Amino acid sequence: LAKTTQPISMDSYEGQEVNITCSHNNIATNDYITWYQQFPSQGPRFIIQGYKTKVTNEVASLFIPADRKSSTLSLPRVSLSDTAVYYCLVGKRGNAGNMLTFGGGTRLMVKP
Amino acid sequence: GAGVSQSPSNKVTEKGKDVELRCDPISGHTALYWYRQSLGQGLEFLIYFQGNSAPDKSGLPSDRFSAERTGGSVSTLTIQRTQQEDSAVYLCASSLQQGVEQYFGPGTRLTVT
């Protein structure tokens, strides 16, 4: 089971770019990296998923170096509404067990 | 379209009583998951259903916890003889197939007094 390590919290200001890095040193060959966002009193919401290099969607970008031992979620020009907890998950797409382990996440606070 | 729904949204029960929590997944989603989240903590996997396969119960914390999924759709999580440490938010999620994007419901906040 690939364990992930993220910063417990981060602060930023509106309009800045935020980069949250997740370490997963024992990632397996067929593991994917997925990020979820959770607001207070809500269930988590899928943000982005990737396997290697760079993935971008309308919400964020995910950067994965060649060794895949870490990944960085990049949120461009954050707003107050991006204040949330961000979870990094590592696991196989075709196997339920590994994909279902959420760590403590990173609590992002965006200030005006 | 409709997302994952859960009921009740809040449940207060006395220690020792049984509770049932309901989850209605997104129509057509074959995979259904139950998680538990204690205050300020990450999510803890409980149980997973995929189609007609036997569920993965490896995350259930004790034999007081059980879940079923009827007709491949609605799921019920049952906690028997509730204890105070069972107090948490119970989240349900569904996905089109195992391992890909999961869609979460709003959760049921369970308080055991």
Short mmCIF file of C-alpha atoms in Angstrom, two decimals:
data_model
loop_
_atom_site.label_atom_id
_atom_site.label_comp_id
_atom_site.label_asym_id
_atom_site.label_seq_id
_atom_site.Cartn_x
_atom_site.Cartn_y
_atom_site.Cartn_z
CA LEU A 1 0.00 0.00 0.00
CA ALA A 2 1.59 3.26 -1.15
CA LYS A 3 1.69 5.75 1.72
CA THR A 4 1.43 9.44 1.00
CA THR A 5 2.87 12.40 2.88
CA GLN A 6 1.52 15.91 2.50
CA PRO A 7 1.97 19.16 4.43
CA ILE A 8 -0.64 19.49 7.12
CA SER A 9 -1.55 23.05 6.18
CA MET A 10 -0.73 25.90 3.81
CA ASP A 11 -1.68 29.54 3.63
CA SER A 12 -2.01 31.64 0.50
CA TYR A 13 -3.56 34.85 -0.76
CA GLU A 14 -6.17 35.45 -3.42
CA GLY A 15 -4.77 35.50 -6.94
CA GLN A 16 -1.65 33.50 -6.10
CA GLU A 17 -0.69 30.16 -7.52
CA VAL A 18 -0.66 27.37 -4.94
CA ASN A 19 1.43 24.23 -5.25
CA ILE A 20 0.80 21.32 -2.91
CA THR A 21 3.33 18.52 -3.04
CA CYS A 22 2.66 14.93 -2.07
CA SER A 23 5.39 12.35 -1.45
CA HIS A 24 4.77 8.71 -2.34
CA ASN A 25 8.17 7.05 -2.31
CA ASN A 26 6.91 3.47 -2.63
CA ILE A 27 4.50 4.06 -5.50
CA ALA A 28 4.01 0.93 -7.58
CA THR A 29 4.40 0.67 -11.35
CA ASN A 30 0.68 0.61 -12.07
CA ASP A 31 -0.43 3.07 -9.38
CA TYR A 32 -2.24 6.26 -10.34
CA ILE A 33 -2.17 9.55 -8.43
CA THR A 34 -5.47 11.21 -7.64
CA TRP A 35 -6.34 14.44 -5.82
CA TYR A 36 -9.60 15.24 -4.07
CA GLN A 37 -10.88 18.49 -2.53
CA GLN A 38 -13.13 18.62 0.52
CA PHE A 39 -15.05 21.61 1.85
CA PRO A 40 -16.40 21.63 5.41
CA SER A 41 -19.55 19.53 5.86
CA GLN A 42 -19.29 18.10 2.35
CA GLY A 43 -17.97 14.90 0.83
CA PRO A 44 -14.70 15.01 -1.12
CA ARG A 45 -14.76 16.05 -4.76
CA PHE A 46 -12.48 14.65 -7.46
CA ILE A 47 -10.04 17.22 -8.84
CA ILE A 48 -7.55 15.46 -11.08
CA GLN A 49 -5.84 12.13 -11.75
CA GLY A 50 -2.59 11.29 -13.50
CA TYR A 51 0.03 8.63 -14.09
CA LYS A 52 3.10 10.54 -15.29
CA THR A 53 4.34 13.91 -16.62
CA LYS A 54 1.64 16.57 -16.59
CA VAL A 55 -2.12 16.56 -16.58
CA THR A 56 -4.23 19.70 -16.81
CA ASN A 57 -7.95 20.31 -16.58
CA GLU A 58 -10.14 23.34 -16.04
CA VAL A 59 -9.50 23.30 -12.30
CA ALA A 60 -5.87 22.36 -11.75
CA SER A 61 -2.65 20.89 -13.06
CA LEU A 62 -0.86 17.83 -11.79
CA PHE A 63 2.90 17.54 -12.21
CA ILE A 64 4.53 14.13 -11.82
CA PRO A 65 8.32 13.79 -12.19
CA ALA A 66 9.89 10.88 -14.02
CA ASP A 67 10.55 8.85 -10.87
CA ARG A 68 6.89 9.32 -9.77
CA LYS A 69 7.93 9.43 -6.12
CA SER A 70 6.11 12.72 -5.66
CA SER A 71 3.46 14.80 -7.34
CA THR A 72 2.44 18.45 -7.19
CA LEU A 73 -1.07 19.77 -7.42
CA SER A 74 -1.05 23.29 -8.84
CA LEU A 75 -4.01 25.62 -8.37
CA PRO A 76 -3.72 28.75 -10.50
CA ARG A 77 -4.90 32.10 -9.12
CA VAL A 78 -6.68 30.81 -6.03
CA SER A 79 -9.73 32.51 -4.61
CA LEU A 80 -11.28 32.45 -1.14
CA SER A 81 -13.55 29.62 -2.30
CA ASP A 82 -10.53 27.36 -2.79
CA THR A 83 -10.11 27.17 0.99
CA ALA A 84 -10.51 23.45 1.62
CA VAL A 85 -8.67 20.25 2.49
CA TYR A 86 -6.82 18.61 -0.39
CA TYR A 87 -6.14 14.88 -0.35
CA CYS A 88 -3.53 12.99 -2.36
CA LEU A 89 -4.23 9.31 -3.07
CA VAL A 90 -2.08 6.69 -4.74
CA GLY A 91 -3.38 3.37 -5.95
CA LYS A 92 -4.37 1.09 -8.77
CA ARG A 93 -7.31 1.98 -10.96
CA GLY A 94 -8.48 -1.60 -11.22
CA ASN A 95 -8.14 -2.55 -7.56
CA ALA A 96 -10.37 -1.10 -4.90
CA GLY A 97 -8.20 -1.45 -1.83
CA ASN A 98 -5.28 0.80 -2.64
CA MET A 99 -7.34 3.61 -4.07
CA LEU A 100 -9.42 4.04 -0.97
CA THR A 101 -6.85 5.24 1.54
CA PHE A 102 -7.11 8.91 2.36
CA GLY A 103 -4.46 10.48 4.58
CA GLY A 104 -4.89 13.59 6.65
CA GLY A 105 -4.75 15.90 3.65
CA THR A 106 -3.48 19.47 3.34
CA ARG A 107 -5.63 22.21 4.79
CA LEU A 108 -5.35 25.21 2.45
CA MET A 109 -6.38 28.60 3.76
CA VAL A 110 -6.75 31.36 1.18
CA LYS A 111 -6.71 34.86 2.64
CA PRO A 112 -7.98 38.08 1.08
CA GLY B 1 -28.32 15.04 -12.92
CA ALA B 2 -28.84 13.67 -9.43
CA GLY B 3 -25.77 13.00 -7.37
CA VAL B 4 -25.21 10.56 -4.54
CA SER B 5 -27.76 11.05 -1.79
CA GLN B 6 -27.62 9.90 1.80
CA SER B 7 -30.15 9.79 4.58
CA PRO B 8 -30.57 10.86 7.23
CA SER B 9 -28.29 13.88 7.13
CA ASN B 10 -28.00 13.80 10.90
CA LYS B 11 -28.66 11.02 13.39
CA VAL B 12 -28.44 11.19 17.16
CA THR B 13 -28.77 7.89 18.95
CA GLU B 14 -28.23 6.49 22.39
CA LYS B 15 -25.37 4.16 23.13
CA GLY B 16 -26.40 0.56 22.56
CA LYS B 17 -29.04 1.29 19.94
CA ASP B 18 -28.84 0.10 16.33
CA VAL B 19 -28.76 2.56 13.42
CA GLU B 20 -29.23 2.27 9.67
CA LEU B 21 -27.71 4.70 7.22
CA ARG B 22 -28.87 4.80 3.62
CA CYS B 23 -27.04 5.61 0.40
CA ASP B 24 -28.54 6.13 -3.05
CA PRO B 25 -25.72 6.04 -5.61
CA ILE B 26 -25.72 7.71 -8.99
CA SER B 27 -27.82 5.67 -11.41
CA GLY B 28 -25.68 3.30 -13.45
CA HIS B 29 -22.69 3.38 -11.11
CA THR B 30 -21.62 -0.17 -10.40
CA ALA B 31 -19.18 0.59 -7.59
CA LEU B 32 -20.29 1.82 -4.16
CA TYR B 33 -18.10 2.69 -1.18
CA TRP B 34 -18.68 3.54 2.46
CA TYR B 35 -16.18 5.65 4.43
CA ARG B 36 -16.06 7.11 7.90
CA GLN B 37 -14.57 10.48 8.82
CA SER B 38 -13.99 11.54 12.38
CA LEU B 39 -13.77 15.23 13.23
CA GLY B 40 -10.72 16.81 11.60
CA GLN B 41 -9.45 13.49 10.29
CA GLY B 42 -9.02 11.90 6.88
CA LEU B 43 -11.38 9.32 5.46
CA GLU B 44 -11.37 5.72 6.67
CA PHE B 45 -12.48 3.06 4.20
CA LEU B 46 -15.20 0.73 5.49
CA ILE B 47 -16.65 -1.42 2.72
CA TYR B 48 -16.82 -1.60 -1.07
CA PHE B 49 -19.38 -3.12 -3.45
CA GLN B 50 -18.71 -3.80 -7.14
CA GLY B 51 -21.56 -5.11 -9.22
CA ASN B 52 -22.64 -8.56 -8.12
CA SER B 53 -19.27 -9.49 -6.65
CA ALA B 54 -18.80 -10.25 -2.98
CA PRO B 55 -18.18 -6.99 -1.11
CA ASP B 56 -14.76 -6.03 0.21
CA LYS B 57 -15.40 -5.78 3.93
CA SER B 58 -11.77 -5.38 4.94
CA GLY B 59 -12.29 -1.90 6.41
CA LEU B 60 -15.15 -2.68 8.76
CA PRO B 61 -13.87 -1.93 12.30
CA SER B 62 -15.88 -4.62 14.10
CA ASP B 63 -18.62 -7.18 13.62
CA ARG B 64 -21.12 -4.58 14.82
CA PHE B 65 -20.82 -3.02 11.36
CA SER B 66 -22.47 -4.51 8.30
CA ALA B 67 -23.70 -3.30 4.95
CA GLU B 68 -25.78 -4.55 2.12
CA ARG B 69 -26.57 -3.39 -1.35
CA THR B 70 -29.89 -4.40 -2.81
CA GLY B 71 -30.39 -4.84 -6.53
CA GLY B 72 -27.01 -3.31 -7.24
CA SER B 73 -28.28 0.13 -6.27
CA VAL B 74 -29.28 1.37 -2.81
CA SER B 75 -27.00 0.47 0.07
CA THR B 76 -27.62 0.38 3.81
CA LEU B 77 -24.89 0.55 6.44
CA THR B 78 -26.00 -0.88 9.77
CA ILE B 79 -24.25 -0.31 13.07
CA GLN B 80 -25.46 -2.50 15.91
CA ARG B 81 -25.11 -1.68 19.60
CA THR B 82 -23.63 1.73 18.83
CA GLN B 83 -20.75 3.03 20.91
CA GLN B 84 -19.60 6.61 21.46
CA GLU B 85 -16.52 6.00 19.32
CA ASP B 86 -18.84 5.32 16.38
CA SER B 87 -19.66 9.04 16.29
CA ALA B 88 -18.44 10.36 12.93
CA VAL B 89 -19.59 11.42 9.50
CA TYR B 90 -20.37 8.41 7.33
CA LEU B 91 -19.79 9.09 3.65
CA CYS B 92 -20.96 7.09 0.69
CA ALA B 93 -19.46 7.31 -2.80
CA SER B 94 -20.13 5.67 -6.12
CA SER B 95 -18.22 5.33 -9.36
CA LEU B 96 -18.71 3.89 -12.81
CA GLN B 97 -16.06 1.28 -12.17
CA GLN B 98 -13.70 0.53 -9.35
CA GLY B 99 -10.73 2.79 -8.88
CA VAL B 100 -11.72 5.72 -11.08
CA GLU B 101 -13.32 8.99 -10.02
CA GLN B 102 -15.58 8.60 -7.01
CA TYR B 103 -18.60 10.82 -6.45
CA PHE B 104 -19.39 11.44 -2.80
CA GLY B 105 -22.65 12.07 -1.05
CA PRO B 106 -23.07 14.76 1.62
CA GLY B 107 -22.66 12.26 4.42
CA THR B 108 -24.61 11.30 7.53
CA ARG B 109 -23.42 12.82 10.78
CA LEU B 110 -23.87 10.20 13.50
CA THR B 111 -23.72 11.22 17.14
CA VAL B 112 -23.87 8.52 19.79
CA THR B 113 -24.73 9.87 23.23
#
